[in-house]
Coordinates of C-alpha atoms in Angstrom, one line a residue:
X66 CA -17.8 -9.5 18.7
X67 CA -15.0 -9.6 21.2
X68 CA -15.9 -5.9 22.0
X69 CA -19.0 -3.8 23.1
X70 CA -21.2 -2.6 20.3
X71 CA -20.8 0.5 22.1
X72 CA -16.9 1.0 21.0
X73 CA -17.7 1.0 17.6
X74 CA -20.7 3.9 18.1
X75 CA -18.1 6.0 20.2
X76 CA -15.8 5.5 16.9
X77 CA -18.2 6.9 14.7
X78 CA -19.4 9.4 16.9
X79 CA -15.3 9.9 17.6
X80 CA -14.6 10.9 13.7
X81 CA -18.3 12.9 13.4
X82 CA -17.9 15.4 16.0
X83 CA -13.9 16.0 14.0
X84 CA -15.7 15.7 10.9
X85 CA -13.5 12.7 9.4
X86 CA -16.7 10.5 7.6
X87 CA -16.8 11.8 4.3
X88 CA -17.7 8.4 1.9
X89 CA -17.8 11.3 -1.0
X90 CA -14.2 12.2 -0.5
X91 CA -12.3 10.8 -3.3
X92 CA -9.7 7.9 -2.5
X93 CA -6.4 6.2 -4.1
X94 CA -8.1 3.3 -3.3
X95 CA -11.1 4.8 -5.6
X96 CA -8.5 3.1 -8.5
X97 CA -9.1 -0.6 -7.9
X98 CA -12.7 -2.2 -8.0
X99 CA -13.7 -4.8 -6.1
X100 CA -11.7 -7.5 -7.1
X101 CA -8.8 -6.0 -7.1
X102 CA -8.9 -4.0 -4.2
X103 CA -9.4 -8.0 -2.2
X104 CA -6.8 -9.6 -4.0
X105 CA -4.4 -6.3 -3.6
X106 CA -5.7 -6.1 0.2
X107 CA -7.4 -9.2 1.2
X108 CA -9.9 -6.4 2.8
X109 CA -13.2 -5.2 1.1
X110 CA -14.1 -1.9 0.5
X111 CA -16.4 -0.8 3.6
X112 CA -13.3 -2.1 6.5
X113 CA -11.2 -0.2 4.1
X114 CA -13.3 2.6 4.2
X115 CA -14.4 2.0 8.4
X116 CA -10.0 1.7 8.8
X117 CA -9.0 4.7 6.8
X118 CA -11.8 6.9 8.8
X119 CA -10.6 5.7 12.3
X120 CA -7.3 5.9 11.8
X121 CA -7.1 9.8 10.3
X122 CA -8.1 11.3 13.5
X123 CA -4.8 9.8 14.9
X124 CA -2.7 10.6 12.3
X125 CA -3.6 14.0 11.2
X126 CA -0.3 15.7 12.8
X127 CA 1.6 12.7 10.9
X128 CA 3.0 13.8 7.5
X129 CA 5.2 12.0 5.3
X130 CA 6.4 13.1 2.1
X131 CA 2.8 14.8 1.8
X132 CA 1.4 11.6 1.7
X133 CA -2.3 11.7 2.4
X134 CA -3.3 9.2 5.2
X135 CA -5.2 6.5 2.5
X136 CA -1.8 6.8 0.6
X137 CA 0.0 5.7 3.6
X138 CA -2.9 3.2 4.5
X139 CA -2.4 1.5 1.2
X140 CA 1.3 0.9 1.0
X141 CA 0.6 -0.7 4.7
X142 CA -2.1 -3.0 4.0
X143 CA -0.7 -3.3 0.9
X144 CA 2.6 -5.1 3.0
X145 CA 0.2 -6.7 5.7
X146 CA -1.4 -8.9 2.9
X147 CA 1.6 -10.3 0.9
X148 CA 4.7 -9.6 3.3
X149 CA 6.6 -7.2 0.7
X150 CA 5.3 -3.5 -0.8
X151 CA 4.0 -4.4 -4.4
X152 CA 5.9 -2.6 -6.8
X153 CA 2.6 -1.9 -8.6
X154 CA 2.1 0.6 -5.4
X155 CA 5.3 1.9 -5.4
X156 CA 5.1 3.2 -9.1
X157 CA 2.0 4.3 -8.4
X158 CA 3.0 6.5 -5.3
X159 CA 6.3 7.1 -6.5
X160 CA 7.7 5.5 -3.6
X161 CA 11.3 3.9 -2.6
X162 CA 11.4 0.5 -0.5
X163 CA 12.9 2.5 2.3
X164 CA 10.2 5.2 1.5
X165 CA 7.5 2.0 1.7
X166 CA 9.4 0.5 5.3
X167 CA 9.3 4.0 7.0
X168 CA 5.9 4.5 6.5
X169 CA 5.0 0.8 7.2
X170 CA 6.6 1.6 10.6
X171 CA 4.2 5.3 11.1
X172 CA 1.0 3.5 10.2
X173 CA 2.0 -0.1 12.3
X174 CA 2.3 2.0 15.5
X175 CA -0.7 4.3 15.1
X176 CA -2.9 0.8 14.1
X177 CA -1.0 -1.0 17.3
X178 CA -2.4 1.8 19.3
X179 CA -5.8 0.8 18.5
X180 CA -5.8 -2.3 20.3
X181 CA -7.5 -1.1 23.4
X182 CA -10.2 0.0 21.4
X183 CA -10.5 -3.2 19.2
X184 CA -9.2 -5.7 21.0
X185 CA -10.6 -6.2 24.4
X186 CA -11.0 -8.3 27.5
X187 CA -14.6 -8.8 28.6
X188 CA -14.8 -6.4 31.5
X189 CA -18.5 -6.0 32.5
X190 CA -20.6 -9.0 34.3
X191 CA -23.0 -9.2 31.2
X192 CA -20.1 -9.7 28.4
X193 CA -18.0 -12.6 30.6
X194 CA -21.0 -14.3 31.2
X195 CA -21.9 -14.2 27.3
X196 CA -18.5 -15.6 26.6
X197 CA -19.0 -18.2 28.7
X198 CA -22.2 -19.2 27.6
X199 CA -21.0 -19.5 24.0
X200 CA -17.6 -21.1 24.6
X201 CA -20.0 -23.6 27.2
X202 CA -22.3 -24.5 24.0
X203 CA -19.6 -24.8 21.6
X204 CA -17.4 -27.7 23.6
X205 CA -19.2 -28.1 27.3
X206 CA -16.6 -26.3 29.0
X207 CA -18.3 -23.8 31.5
X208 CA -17.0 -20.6 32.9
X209 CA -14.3 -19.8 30.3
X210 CA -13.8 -16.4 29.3
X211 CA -11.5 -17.2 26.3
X212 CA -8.4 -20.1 24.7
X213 CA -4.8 -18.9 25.8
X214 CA -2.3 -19.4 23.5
X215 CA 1.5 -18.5 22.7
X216 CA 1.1 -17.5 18.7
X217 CA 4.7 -17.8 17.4
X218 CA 5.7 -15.5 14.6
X219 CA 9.2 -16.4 11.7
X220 CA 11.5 -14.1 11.9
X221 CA 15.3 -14.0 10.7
X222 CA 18.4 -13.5 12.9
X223 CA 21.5 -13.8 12.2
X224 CA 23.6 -16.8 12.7
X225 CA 26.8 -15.3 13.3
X226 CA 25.4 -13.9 16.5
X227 CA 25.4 -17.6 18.3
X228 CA 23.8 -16.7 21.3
X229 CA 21.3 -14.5 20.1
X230 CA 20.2 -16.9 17.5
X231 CA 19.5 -19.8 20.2
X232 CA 17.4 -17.5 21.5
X233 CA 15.0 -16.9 19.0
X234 CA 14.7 -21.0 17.8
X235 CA 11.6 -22.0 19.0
X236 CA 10.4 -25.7 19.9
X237 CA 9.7 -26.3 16.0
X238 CA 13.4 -25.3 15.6
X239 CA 12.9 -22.7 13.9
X240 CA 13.6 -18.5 14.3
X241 CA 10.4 -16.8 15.4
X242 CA 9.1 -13.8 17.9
X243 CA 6.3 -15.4 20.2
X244 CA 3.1 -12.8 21.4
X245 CA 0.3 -14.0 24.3
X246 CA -2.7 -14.4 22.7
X247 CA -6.4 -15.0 23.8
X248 CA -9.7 -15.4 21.8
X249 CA -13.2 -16.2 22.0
X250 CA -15.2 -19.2 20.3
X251 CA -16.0 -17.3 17.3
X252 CA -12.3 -15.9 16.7
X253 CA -12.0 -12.9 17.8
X254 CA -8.6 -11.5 19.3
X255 CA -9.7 -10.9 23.0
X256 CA -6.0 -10.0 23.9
X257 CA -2.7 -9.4 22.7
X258 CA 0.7 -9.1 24.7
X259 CA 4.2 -9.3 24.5
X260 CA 6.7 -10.2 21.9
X261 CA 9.3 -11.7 23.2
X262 CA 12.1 -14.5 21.4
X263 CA 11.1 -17.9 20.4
X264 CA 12.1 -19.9 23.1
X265 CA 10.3 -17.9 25.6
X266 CA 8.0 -20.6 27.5
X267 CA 4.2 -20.5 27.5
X268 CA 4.2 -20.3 31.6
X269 CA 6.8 -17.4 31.4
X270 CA 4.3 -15.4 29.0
X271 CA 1.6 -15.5 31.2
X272 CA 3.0 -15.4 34.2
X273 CA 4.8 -12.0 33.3
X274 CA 1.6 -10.6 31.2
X275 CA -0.7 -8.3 32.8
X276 CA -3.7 -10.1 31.7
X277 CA -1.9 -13.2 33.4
X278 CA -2.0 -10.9 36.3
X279 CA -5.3 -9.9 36.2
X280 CA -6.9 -13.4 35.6
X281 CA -5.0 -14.6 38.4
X282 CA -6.0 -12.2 41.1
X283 CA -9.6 -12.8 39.7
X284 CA -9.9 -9.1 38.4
X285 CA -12.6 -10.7 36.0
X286 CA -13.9 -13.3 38.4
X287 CA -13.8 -16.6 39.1
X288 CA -13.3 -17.7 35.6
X289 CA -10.6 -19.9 33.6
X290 CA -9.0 -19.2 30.8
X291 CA -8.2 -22.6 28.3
X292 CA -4.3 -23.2 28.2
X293 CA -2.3 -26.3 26.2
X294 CA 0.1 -28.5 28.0
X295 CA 2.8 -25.6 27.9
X296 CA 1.2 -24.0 30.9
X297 CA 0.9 -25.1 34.6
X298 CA -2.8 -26.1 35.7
X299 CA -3.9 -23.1 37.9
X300 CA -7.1 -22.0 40.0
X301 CA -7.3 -20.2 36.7
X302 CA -5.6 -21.5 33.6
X303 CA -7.7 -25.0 32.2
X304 CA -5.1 -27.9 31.4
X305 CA -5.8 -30.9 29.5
X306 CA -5.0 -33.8 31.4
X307 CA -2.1 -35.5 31.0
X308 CA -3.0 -39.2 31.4
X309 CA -6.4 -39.5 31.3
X310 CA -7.8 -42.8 33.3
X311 CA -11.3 -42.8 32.8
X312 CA -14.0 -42.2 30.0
X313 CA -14.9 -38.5 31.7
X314 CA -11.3 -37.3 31.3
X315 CA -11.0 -38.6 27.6
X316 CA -14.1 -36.9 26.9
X317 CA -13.2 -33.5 28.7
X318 CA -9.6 -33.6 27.0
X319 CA -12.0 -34.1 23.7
X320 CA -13.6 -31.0 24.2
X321 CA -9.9 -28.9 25.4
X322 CA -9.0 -30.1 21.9
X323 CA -12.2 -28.9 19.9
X324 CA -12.3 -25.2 21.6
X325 CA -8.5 -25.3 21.5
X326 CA -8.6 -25.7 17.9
X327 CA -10.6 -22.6 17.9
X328 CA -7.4 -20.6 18.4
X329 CA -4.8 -22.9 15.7
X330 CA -8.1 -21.7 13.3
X331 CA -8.1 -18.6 14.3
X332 CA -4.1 -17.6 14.0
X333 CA -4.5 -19.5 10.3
X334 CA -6.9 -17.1 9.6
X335 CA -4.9 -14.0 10.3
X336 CA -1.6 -15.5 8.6
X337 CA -3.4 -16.0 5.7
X338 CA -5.2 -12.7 5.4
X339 CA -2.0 -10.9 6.4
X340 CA 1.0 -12.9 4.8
X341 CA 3.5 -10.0 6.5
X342 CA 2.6 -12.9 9.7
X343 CA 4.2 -15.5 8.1
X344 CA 8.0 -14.2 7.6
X345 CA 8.4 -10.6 9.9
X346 CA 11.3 -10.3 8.3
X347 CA 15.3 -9.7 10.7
X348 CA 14.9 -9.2 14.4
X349 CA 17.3 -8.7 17.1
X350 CA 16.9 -9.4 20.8
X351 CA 15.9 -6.2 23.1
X352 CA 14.6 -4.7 19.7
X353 CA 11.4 -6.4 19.4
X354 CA 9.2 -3.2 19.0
X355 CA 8.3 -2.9 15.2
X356 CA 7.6 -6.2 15.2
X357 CA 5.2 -6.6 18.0
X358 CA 3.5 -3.1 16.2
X359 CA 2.8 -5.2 13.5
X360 CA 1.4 -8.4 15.3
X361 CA -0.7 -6.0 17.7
X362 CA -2.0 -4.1 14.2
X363 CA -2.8 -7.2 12.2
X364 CA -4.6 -8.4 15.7
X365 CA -6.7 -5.2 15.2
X366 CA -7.3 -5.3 11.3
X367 CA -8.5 -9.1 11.8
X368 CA -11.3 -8.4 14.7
X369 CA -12.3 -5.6 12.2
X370 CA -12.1 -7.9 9.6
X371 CA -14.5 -9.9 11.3
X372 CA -16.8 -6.5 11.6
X373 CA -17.1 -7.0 8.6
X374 CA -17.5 -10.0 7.6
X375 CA -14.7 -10.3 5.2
X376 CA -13.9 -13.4 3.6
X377 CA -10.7 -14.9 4.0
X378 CA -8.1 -15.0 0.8
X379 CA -7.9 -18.2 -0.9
X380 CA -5.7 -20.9 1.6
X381 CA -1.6 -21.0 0.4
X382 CA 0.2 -23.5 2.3
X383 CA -0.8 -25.6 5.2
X384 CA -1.7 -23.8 8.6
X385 CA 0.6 -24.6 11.3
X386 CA -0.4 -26.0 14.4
X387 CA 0.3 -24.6 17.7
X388 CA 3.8 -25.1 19.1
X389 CA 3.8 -28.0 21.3
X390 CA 4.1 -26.6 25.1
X391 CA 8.0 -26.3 26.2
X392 CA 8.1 -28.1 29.3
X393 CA 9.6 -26.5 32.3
X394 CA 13.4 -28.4 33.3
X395 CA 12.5 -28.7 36.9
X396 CA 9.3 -30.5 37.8
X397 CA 6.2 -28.2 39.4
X398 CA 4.2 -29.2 41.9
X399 CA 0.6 -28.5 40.6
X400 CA -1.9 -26.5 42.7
X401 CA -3.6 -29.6 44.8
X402 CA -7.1 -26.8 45.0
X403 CA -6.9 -26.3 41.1
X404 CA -6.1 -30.4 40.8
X405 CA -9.6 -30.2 42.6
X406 CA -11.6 -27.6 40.9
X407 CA -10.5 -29.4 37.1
X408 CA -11.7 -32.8 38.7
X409 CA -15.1 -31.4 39.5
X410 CA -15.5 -29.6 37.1
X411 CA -15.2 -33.2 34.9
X412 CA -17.1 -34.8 37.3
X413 CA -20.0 -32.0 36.9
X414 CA -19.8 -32.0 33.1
X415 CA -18.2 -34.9 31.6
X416 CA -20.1 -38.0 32.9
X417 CA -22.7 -40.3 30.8
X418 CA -25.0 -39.0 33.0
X419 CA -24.5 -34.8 33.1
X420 CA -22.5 -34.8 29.2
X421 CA -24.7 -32.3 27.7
X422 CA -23.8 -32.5 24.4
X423 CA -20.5 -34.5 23.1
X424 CA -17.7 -32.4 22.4
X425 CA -16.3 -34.7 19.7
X426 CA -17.0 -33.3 15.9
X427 CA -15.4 -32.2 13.0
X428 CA -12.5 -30.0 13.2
X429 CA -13.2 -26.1 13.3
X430 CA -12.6 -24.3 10.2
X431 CA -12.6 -20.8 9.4
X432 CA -15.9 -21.0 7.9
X433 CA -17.4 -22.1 11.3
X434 CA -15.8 -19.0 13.5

């Protein structure tokens, strides 16, 4: 997983010692079997179960109309999985829409606050190097730690605001909220940051994220991260390359594709399982903060998802592909020392002679990750 094993013991061990585990306790989700409870949650019953335990302990000074925490639980994951509050739910709580939004709010913040538990960075020696090794064998990249990516989100805002609204159209020209994202080879959410308007650029993400930050000063080593043509080359951020004039840079730009796709799977994955990602509803500028709850919380629900080896809900739609990079207006001079480190590392890796394995295969799905 993205995570230490460990995290999840100190979890369990976090809601024994409150005694918070009861699997005897009845539940409102106790009404639905197995079926129902997917199609009602796209989540089975055990990460129900595993979510509703971890998330007590931090909401048992939270009350809401007396609703007990798997009440509240429902009417969120209920919204996570189809973008609206089911009115099945609401009659069966006895709940208002404002009722269902208020405690969609309560519950998105408390899961949001689980991210630096369930969604983390590889921080000892051991756990880089086993990212690395995996992301190496999947596409013959070595010494990546994760694909970077700037995950954009549809929202509405109004047109009658006309500065605010250019704001929010993104490269697609369309509304959305855009968060930082990074994950592993097998799809898991390594990081998530900000949530800033559309037309926020890759490169500004990054460069004003703290994991940007962090990877940049080498806080975890002397390792890339895999970035699309939206960002700028850097000692620590892997390009494609633009114009490719040989074989070896065809065939590394083949294997930036194939673990790049990795991500476009990955964010496919969690839109589908949590349909509240595909339209987050009216936003305005400088009031981003429910909405990045709810990215952050579905970011958290998914690596648990994974956990638990939950399937993903039949496919509606097409899945998007990633936003094409917005190119900066004035021209950057690239790094000529990462220019030189990307050319080696091709050299190294991407020749007849040292190609280990050839990157070019069938596209990723979800069943592969």
């Amino acid at each position: 997983m993205a995570f230490a094993l460990p995290v999840w013991f100190a979890v369990q061990e976090e809601l024994l010692s409150y005694g918070l585990v009861d699997s005897e306790s009845p539940s409102c989700f106790d009404d639905f079997d197995d079926d129902g409870l997917f199609k009602m949650f796209h989540l089975t019953r055990p990460s129900i179960a595993f979510i509703t335990d971890t998330i007590r302990i931090r909401m048992k000074k939270v009350a809401l109309k007396k609703l007990s925490v798997d009440a509240m639980l429902m009417v969120t994951l209920n919204y996570y999985a189809h973008g609206v509050s089911s009115s099945v739910i609401q009659q069966k709580l006895g709940l208002t829409q404002n009722d269902c939004l208020a405690i969609i709010c309560t519950v998105s913040g408390v899961i949001a606050g689980m991210a630096d538990q369930f969604v983390s960075f590889p921080l000892t020696r051991d756990a880089r190097a086993n990212i690395a090794c995996k992301i190496e064998k999947f596409c013959g990249i070595p010494d990546a730690l994760g694909v970077l990516a700037a995950a954009h989100f549809k929202i509405r805002a109004s047109p009658y605001e006309k500065d605010t609204f250019r704001s929010f159209v993104n490269t697609l020209g369309y509304t959305s909220v855009v968060s930082q994202v990074i994950c592993d080879s097998d799809g898991n959410i390594l990081s998530i940051e900000k949530c800033c308007v559309g037309s926020t650029c890759e490169q500004d993400l990054w460069d004003s994220s703290f994991k940007g930050r962090e990877v940049e000063n080498e806080l975890h080593g002397q390792y890339w991260v895999i970035g699309g043509s939206g960002y700028l080359l850097s000692k620590h951020v892997l390009t494609p390359v633009s114009k490719p004039a040989n074989d070896e840079e065809t065939r590394f730009n083949q294997a930036h594709t194939k673990i790049h796709n990795v991500m476009r799977t990955t964010l496919g994955s969690m839109k589908r399982r949590f349909r509240c990602l595909m339209q987050l509803g009216f936003a305005q500028e400088g009031s981003l903060d429910k909405k990045s709850n709810i990215i952050k919380a579905c970011s958290v629900l998914h690596n648990i998802s994974k956990k638990f080896s939950v399937p993903p809900p039949p496919v509606v739609g097409k899945i998007e592909h990633l936003h094409p990079g917005t190119q900066h207006p004035v021209p950057v001079e690239i790094n000529s020392e990462a220019l030189k480190a990307r050319q080696e590392l091709i050299n190294c890796n991407f020749s007849v002679t040292s190609s280990r394995q050839d990157p070019v295969s069938d596209s990723v799905t979800e069943e592969d990750l």
